[in-house]
Coordinates of C-alpha atoms in Angstrom, one line a residue:
V6 CA -28.5 -16.3 11.6
Q7 CA -29.4 -13.5 9.4
P8 CA -28.0 -10.1 10.5
R9 CA -30.3 -7.2 10.8
L10 CA -29.3 -3.8 9.4
P11 CA -29.4 -1.0 12.0
E12 CA -31.9 1.7 11.3
R13 CA -29.2 4.3 10.5
I14 CA -27.8 2.2 7.6
T15 CA -30.9 0.2 6.6
R16 CA -30.8 1.4 3.0
L17 CA -27.7 -0.6 2.4
N18 CA -30.1 -3.3 1.3
E19 CA -31.6 -1.0 -1.3
L20 CA -28.1 -0.2 -2.7
A21 CA -27.4 -3.9 -2.9
S22 CA -30.5 -4.6 -4.9
N23 CA -30.0 -2.2 -7.8
L24 CA -27.2 -3.1 -10.3
W25 CA -26.3 0.6 -10.2
F26 CA -23.6 -0.6 -7.8
S27 CA -21.9 -2.4 -10.7
W28 CA -20.7 0.9 -12.2
H29 CA -20.7 3.1 -9.1
R30 CA -17.5 2.5 -7.2
P31 CA -18.3 4.5 -4.0
T32 CA -21.3 2.1 -3.5
R33 CA -19.2 -1.0 -3.9
N34 CA -16.6 0.5 -1.5
L35 CA -19.2 0.7 1.3
F36 CA -19.4 -3.1 1.4
E37 CA -15.6 -3.5 1.1
I38 CA -15.0 -1.1 4.0
L39 CA -17.3 -3.2 6.3
D40 CA -15.3 -6.4 5.8
R41 CA -12.8 -6.6 2.9
E42 CA -12.1 -10.3 3.3
L43 CA -15.8 -11.3 3.4
W44 CA -16.5 -9.0 0.4
W45 CA -14.1 -11.0 -1.7
K46 CA -15.2 -14.4 -0.3
T47 CA -18.8 -13.7 -1.3
G48 CA -17.7 -12.9 -4.9
R49 CA -18.4 -9.2 -4.4
N50 CA -22.1 -9.9 -4.3
P51 CA -23.6 -7.3 -2.0
R52 CA -26.8 -9.3 -1.3
V53 CA -24.9 -12.4 -0.2
F54 CA -22.5 -10.1 1.7
L55 CA -25.3 -8.5 3.8
R56 CA -26.6 -12.0 4.7
C57 CA -23.1 -13.1 5.9
V58 CA -21.6 -10.1 7.6
D59 CA -21.3 -10.2 11.3
Q60 CA -24.0 -8.2 13.2
S61 CA -21.3 -6.5 15.4
V62 CA -19.7 -5.1 12.2
L63 CA -23.0 -3.5 11.2
E64 CA -23.5 -2.1 14.7
M65 CA -20.1 -0.5 14.7
A66 CA -20.6 0.9 11.2
A67 CA -23.9 2.5 12.2
N68 CA -22.0 4.4 14.9
N69 CA -18.9 5.3 12.8
D70 CA -18.9 8.9 11.5
S71 CA -16.5 8.0 8.7
F72 CA -18.6 5.2 7.4
L73 CA -21.8 7.1 7.9
G74 CA -20.4 10.0 5.8
A75 CA -19.5 7.7 2.9
Y76 CA -22.9 6.0 3.2
R77 CA -24.8 9.3 3.1
R78 CA -22.8 10.5 0.1
A79 CA -23.5 7.3 -1.8
L80 CA -27.2 7.5 -1.0
T81 CA -27.3 11.2 -2.1
E82 CA -25.8 10.3 -5.4
Y83 CA -28.1 7.3 -5.8
D84 CA -31.3 9.3 -5.0
A85 CA -30.2 12.1 -7.3
Y86 CA -29.5 9.6 -10.1
L87 CA -32.9 7.9 -9.9
E88 CA -34.8 11.2 -9.5
Q89 CA -33.2 13.1 -12.4
P90 CA -35.6 13.8 -15.3
P91 CA -35.0 12.1 -18.7
A92 CA -32.1 13.8 -20.6
A93 CA -32.8 16.3 -23.3
Y94 CA -31.2 13.9 -25.7
K95 CA -33.9 12.4 -28.0
P96 CA -32.9 9.8 -30.6
A97 CA -34.4 10.5 -34.0
G98 CA -37.8 8.9 -34.4
L99 CA -38.6 8.5 -30.7
G100 CA -41.6 10.4 -29.5
A101 CA -43.5 10.9 -26.3
G102 CA -44.6 7.6 -24.8
D103 CA -42.3 5.5 -27.0
L104 CA -40.5 2.6 -25.4
I105 CA -37.6 0.4 -26.6
A106 CA -37.6 -3.3 -25.8
Y107 CA -34.1 -4.8 -26.0
F108 CA -33.8 -8.6 -26.3
C109 CA -30.5 -10.4 -25.8
A110 CA -29.4 -13.9 -24.7
E111 CA -26.9 -12.6 -22.1
F112 CA -26.3 -9.5 -20.0
G113 CA -23.0 -8.7 -18.3
Y114 CA -23.6 -6.3 -15.5
H115 CA -21.2 -7.6 -12.8
E116 CA -19.2 -10.7 -12.0
S117 CA -21.4 -11.5 -9.1
F118 CA -24.3 -12.1 -11.5
P119 CA -22.9 -14.5 -14.1
I120 CA -25.7 -14.5 -16.7
Y121 CA -23.1 -13.7 -19.4
S122 CA -20.1 -15.4 -21.0
G123 CA -18.2 -12.7 -22.8
G124 CA -18.3 -9.9 -25.3
L125 CA -21.9 -10.1 -26.3
G126 CA -23.0 -9.9 -22.6
I127 CA -20.7 -7.0 -21.7
L128 CA -21.9 -5.1 -24.8
A129 CA -25.6 -5.7 -23.8
G130 CA -24.9 -4.8 -20.2
D131 CA -23.2 -1.6 -21.1
H132 CA -26.1 -0.9 -23.5
C133 CA -28.5 -1.1 -20.5
K134 CA -26.3 1.1 -18.3
T135 CA -25.9 3.7 -21.0
A136 CA -29.7 3.7 -21.6
S137 CA -30.1 4.3 -17.8
D138 CA -27.6 7.1 -17.8
L139 CA -29.3 8.8 -20.8
G140 CA -32.7 8.3 -19.3
L141 CA -34.0 6.5 -22.4
P142 CA -37.4 4.8 -22.4
F143 CA -36.0 1.3 -22.3
V144 CA -36.7 -2.2 -21.0
A145 CA -34.5 -5.2 -21.5
V146 CA -35.5 -8.9 -21.8
G147 CA -33.2 -11.9 -21.1
L148 CA -33.0 -15.3 -19.4
L149 CA -32.3 -15.9 -15.7
Y150 CA -29.8 -18.7 -16.0
R151 CA -29.9 -20.6 -12.7
Q152 CA -26.3 -21.8 -13.2
G153 CA -25.2 -19.0 -15.4
Y154 CA -21.9 -19.5 -17.2
F155 CA -19.2 -21.7 -15.8
N156 CA -16.2 -20.6 -13.7
Q157 CA -13.0 -21.7 -15.4
R158 CA -10.2 -23.6 -13.6
I159 CA -7.1 -25.1 -15.2
D160 CA -5.7 -28.4 -13.8
E161 CA -2.1 -29.5 -13.6
H162 CA -2.3 -30.9 -17.1
G163 CA -3.4 -27.6 -18.6
Q164 CA -7.0 -28.9 -19.1
Q165 CA -10.0 -26.6 -18.5
I166 CA -12.4 -27.6 -15.8
A167 CA -15.8 -26.0 -15.8
G168 CA -17.5 -25.4 -12.5
Y169 CA -21.1 -24.2 -12.1
S170 CA -22.7 -22.5 -9.1
Y171 CA -26.4 -22.3 -8.7
I172 CA -28.0 -18.8 -8.6
Q173 CA -30.6 -18.5 -5.9
A174 CA -33.1 -15.7 -6.4
E175 CA -32.3 -14.3 -3.0
D176 CA -28.6 -14.1 -3.9
A177 CA -29.3 -12.1 -7.1
P178 CA -30.5 -8.5 -7.5
V179 CA -33.9 -9.6 -8.7
Q180 CA -37.5 -9.6 -7.5
P181 CA -40.6 -11.2 -9.0
A182 CA -42.1 -9.0 -11.8
R183 CA -45.7 -7.9 -11.0
D184 CA -48.7 -7.2 -13.2
A185 CA -51.1 -4.4 -12.7
A186 CA -53.0 -6.4 -10.0
G187 CA -49.8 -6.9 -8.1
K188 CA -49.6 -10.6 -8.9
D189 CA -46.4 -12.4 -10.0
V190 CA -46.0 -12.5 -13.8
V191 CA -46.0 -16.1 -15.1
V192 CA -46.6 -16.8 -18.8
D193 CA -47.0 -20.0 -20.8
C194 CA -45.0 -21.0 -23.9
D195 CA -45.7 -24.0 -26.2
L196 CA -42.8 -26.4 -26.8
A197 CA -43.5 -29.3 -29.1
G198 CA -47.1 -29.5 -28.0
R199 CA -46.6 -29.1 -24.3
R200 CA -47.1 -26.0 -22.2
V201 CA -44.1 -24.7 -20.3
A202 CA -44.6 -22.1 -17.5
V203 CA -42.2 -19.2 -17.4
K204 CA -41.7 -17.0 -14.4
V205 CA -40.6 -13.4 -14.9
W206 CA -38.1 -11.7 -12.6
R207 CA -37.2 -8.1 -12.6
A208 CA -33.8 -6.6 -12.1
D209 CA -33.2 -2.9 -11.8
V210 CA -30.2 -1.5 -13.7
G211 CA -30.1 2.1 -12.5
R212 CA -33.3 3.6 -13.9
I213 CA -34.3 0.8 -16.3
P214 CA -36.0 -2.6 -15.7
V215 CA -34.7 -5.9 -17.0
M216 CA -37.1 -8.8 -17.3
L217 CA -35.5 -12.2 -16.9
L218 CA -37.3 -15.4 -17.8
D219 CA -37.1 -18.6 -15.7
T220 CA -38.5 -22.1 -16.4
D221 CA -37.1 -23.6 -13.1
L222 CA -40.6 -23.9 -11.6
P223 CA -42.3 -26.8 -9.7
Q224 CA -45.2 -27.0 -12.2
N225 CA -42.8 -27.8 -15.1
D226 CA -41.4 -31.3 -15.6
A227 CA -37.8 -32.0 -14.8
A228 CA -36.6 -31.6 -18.4
D229 CA -38.3 -28.2 -18.9
R230 CA -37.0 -26.9 -15.6
Q231 CA -33.5 -27.3 -17.1
I232 CA -34.2 -25.2 -20.2
T233 CA -33.0 -21.9 -18.6
R234 CA -30.4 -23.7 -16.4
Q235 CA -27.2 -22.9 -18.2
L236 CA -26.0 -20.2 -20.6
Y237 CA -24.9 -21.9 -23.8
G238 CA -25.2 -25.3 -22.2
G239 CA -26.7 -28.5 -23.6
D240 CA -27.3 -29.5 -27.2
S241 CA -28.9 -27.8 -30.1
Q242 CA -32.4 -28.8 -29.0
T243 CA -31.8 -27.0 -25.6
S244 CA -30.4 -24.0 -27.4
L245 CA -33.5 -23.8 -29.7
Q246 CA -35.8 -24.2 -26.7
Q247 CA -34.0 -21.3 -24.9
E248 CA -34.4 -19.1 -28.0
I249 CA -38.2 -20.0 -28.2
I250 CA -38.5 -19.0 -24.5
L251 CA -36.5 -15.8 -25.0
G252 CA -38.4 -14.7 -28.1
I253 CA -41.9 -15.9 -27.6
A254 CA -42.3 -15.9 -23.8
G255 CA -40.3 -12.6 -23.7
V256 CA -43.0 -10.9 -25.8
R257 CA -45.8 -12.5 -23.6
A258 CA -43.9 -11.4 -20.4
L259 CA -44.0 -7.8 -21.5
R260 CA -47.6 -8.0 -22.4
A261 CA -48.5 -9.6 -19.1
A262 CA -46.6 -6.9 -17.2
G263 CA -48.5 -4.2 -19.0
I264 CA -45.5 -3.0 -21.0
S265 CA -46.1 -1.9 -24.6
P266 CA -42.9 -1.2 -26.6
Q267 CA -42.9 0.7 -29.9
V268 CA -39.4 -0.3 -30.9
W269 CA -38.3 -4.0 -30.7
H270 CA -34.5 -4.4 -30.7
I271 CA -33.0 -7.8 -31.2
N272 CA -29.3 -8.1 -30.3
E273 CA -28.0 -11.1 -32.1
G274 CA -30.3 -13.8 -33.5
H275 CA -31.1 -15.6 -30.3
A276 CA -34.4 -13.7 -29.9
A277 CA -35.5 -14.1 -33.5
F278 CA -38.7 -15.9 -32.4
Q279 CA -39.8 -12.5 -31.0
I280 CA -40.6 -11.6 -34.6
V281 CA -42.7 -14.7 -35.1
E282 CA -44.7 -14.1 -31.9
R283 CA -45.5 -10.5 -32.8
I284 CA -46.6 -11.6 -36.3
R285 CA -48.8 -14.2 -34.7
E286 CA -50.4 -11.6 -32.5
L287 CA -51.4 -9.5 -35.5
V288 CA -52.7 -12.4 -37.5
A289 CA -54.8 -13.5 -34.6
A290 CA -56.2 -10.0 -34.4
G291 CA -57.3 -10.3 -38.1
V292 CA -54.4 -8.7 -39.9
E293 CA -53.4 -10.3 -43.2
F294 CA -50.1 -12.2 -42.9
N295 CA -48.1 -10.1 -45.4
A296 CA -49.3 -6.9 -43.8
A297 CA -48.4 -8.3 -40.4
V298 CA -44.9 -9.0 -41.6
E299 CA -44.5 -5.4 -42.9
A300 CA -45.9 -3.9 -39.7
V301 CA -43.5 -6.0 -37.5
A302 CA -40.5 -5.2 -39.7
A303 CA -41.2 -1.5 -39.6
C304 CA -40.6 -1.4 -35.8
T305 CA -37.8 -4.0 -35.5
V306 CA -34.1 -3.3 -35.0
F307 CA -31.5 -5.9 -35.4
T308 CA -27.8 -5.6 -34.4
T309 CA -25.0 -8.1 -34.4
H310 CA -21.4 -7.8 -33.2
T311 CA -20.4 -11.1 -34.7
P312 CA -21.0 -10.8 -38.5
V313 CA -19.4 -14.1 -39.4
S314 CA -21.1 -17.5 -39.8
A315 CA -19.2 -19.1 -36.9
G316 CA -20.8 -16.6 -34.5
H317 CA -24.4 -17.7 -35.2
D318 CA -26.6 -20.7 -34.4
V319 CA -27.6 -23.0 -37.2
F320 CA -30.4 -25.5 -36.6
D321 CA -31.5 -28.5 -38.6
K322 CA -34.7 -27.7 -40.5
G323 CA -36.4 -30.8 -39.1
L324 CA -35.7 -29.6 -35.5

């Protein structure tokens, strides 16, 4: 039985659907106040929490002045945050209408959304949160890993046991990305001569959108549905397929959604195929190859937080 939010607190669902809750403690506290034990049992995931909380708890909260006061304060801050104009801060070189596209293999926003493993993901997640706080023209692109990264347990012999949990779309703060006609964005990507369909999901991180790519679709064969299943899971072929999806399908996803970046930021080498796809677009439009390479390089930014060989993927040339 799915509980129904009383009208006086119906916007709890809105607060649960924007990852702003991940760095706004008063919003998280609202859910913990309702049922602390359930909040921790559901992994501090507000969307799952609202599906599991008892209806009587919601009814009491809707008539509790103390809770309503905290709820209204959180909503006031949320609305003010979303409505504030872009900050006066303007990075050098960005003009009116410019947009930054930030590609990364993992994003760490909150433990309830495990599409990250460690430092790289937390860095990328904080980059997005800061872009939102600053009001930067910014969109992020990543992968929606259906099993994410594993949960670690240690057995009585001191051995690590990896446990995976499946991420359902309704459990995550995502919704289907839409194009200008209001249709779900689904793009194709070529992998070794076969077409793989890629669905695009949108997550809101404060004031910025994050586009997450997903191959777990019924029109794909069983092997291709697994491509975006696990973060850093599988062999080198799976890793290469993930990087092709991130880089090539990521560019196509932005195009299909009507998003036109002027700055393309690659955080680590996982999205390097983004460069190949953008060069291909220009060559297909009649631009000479060397000129296309120059044009793409001129608006590409690359950053790495692991400047040693062990921190980067190496693939066999034949692969």
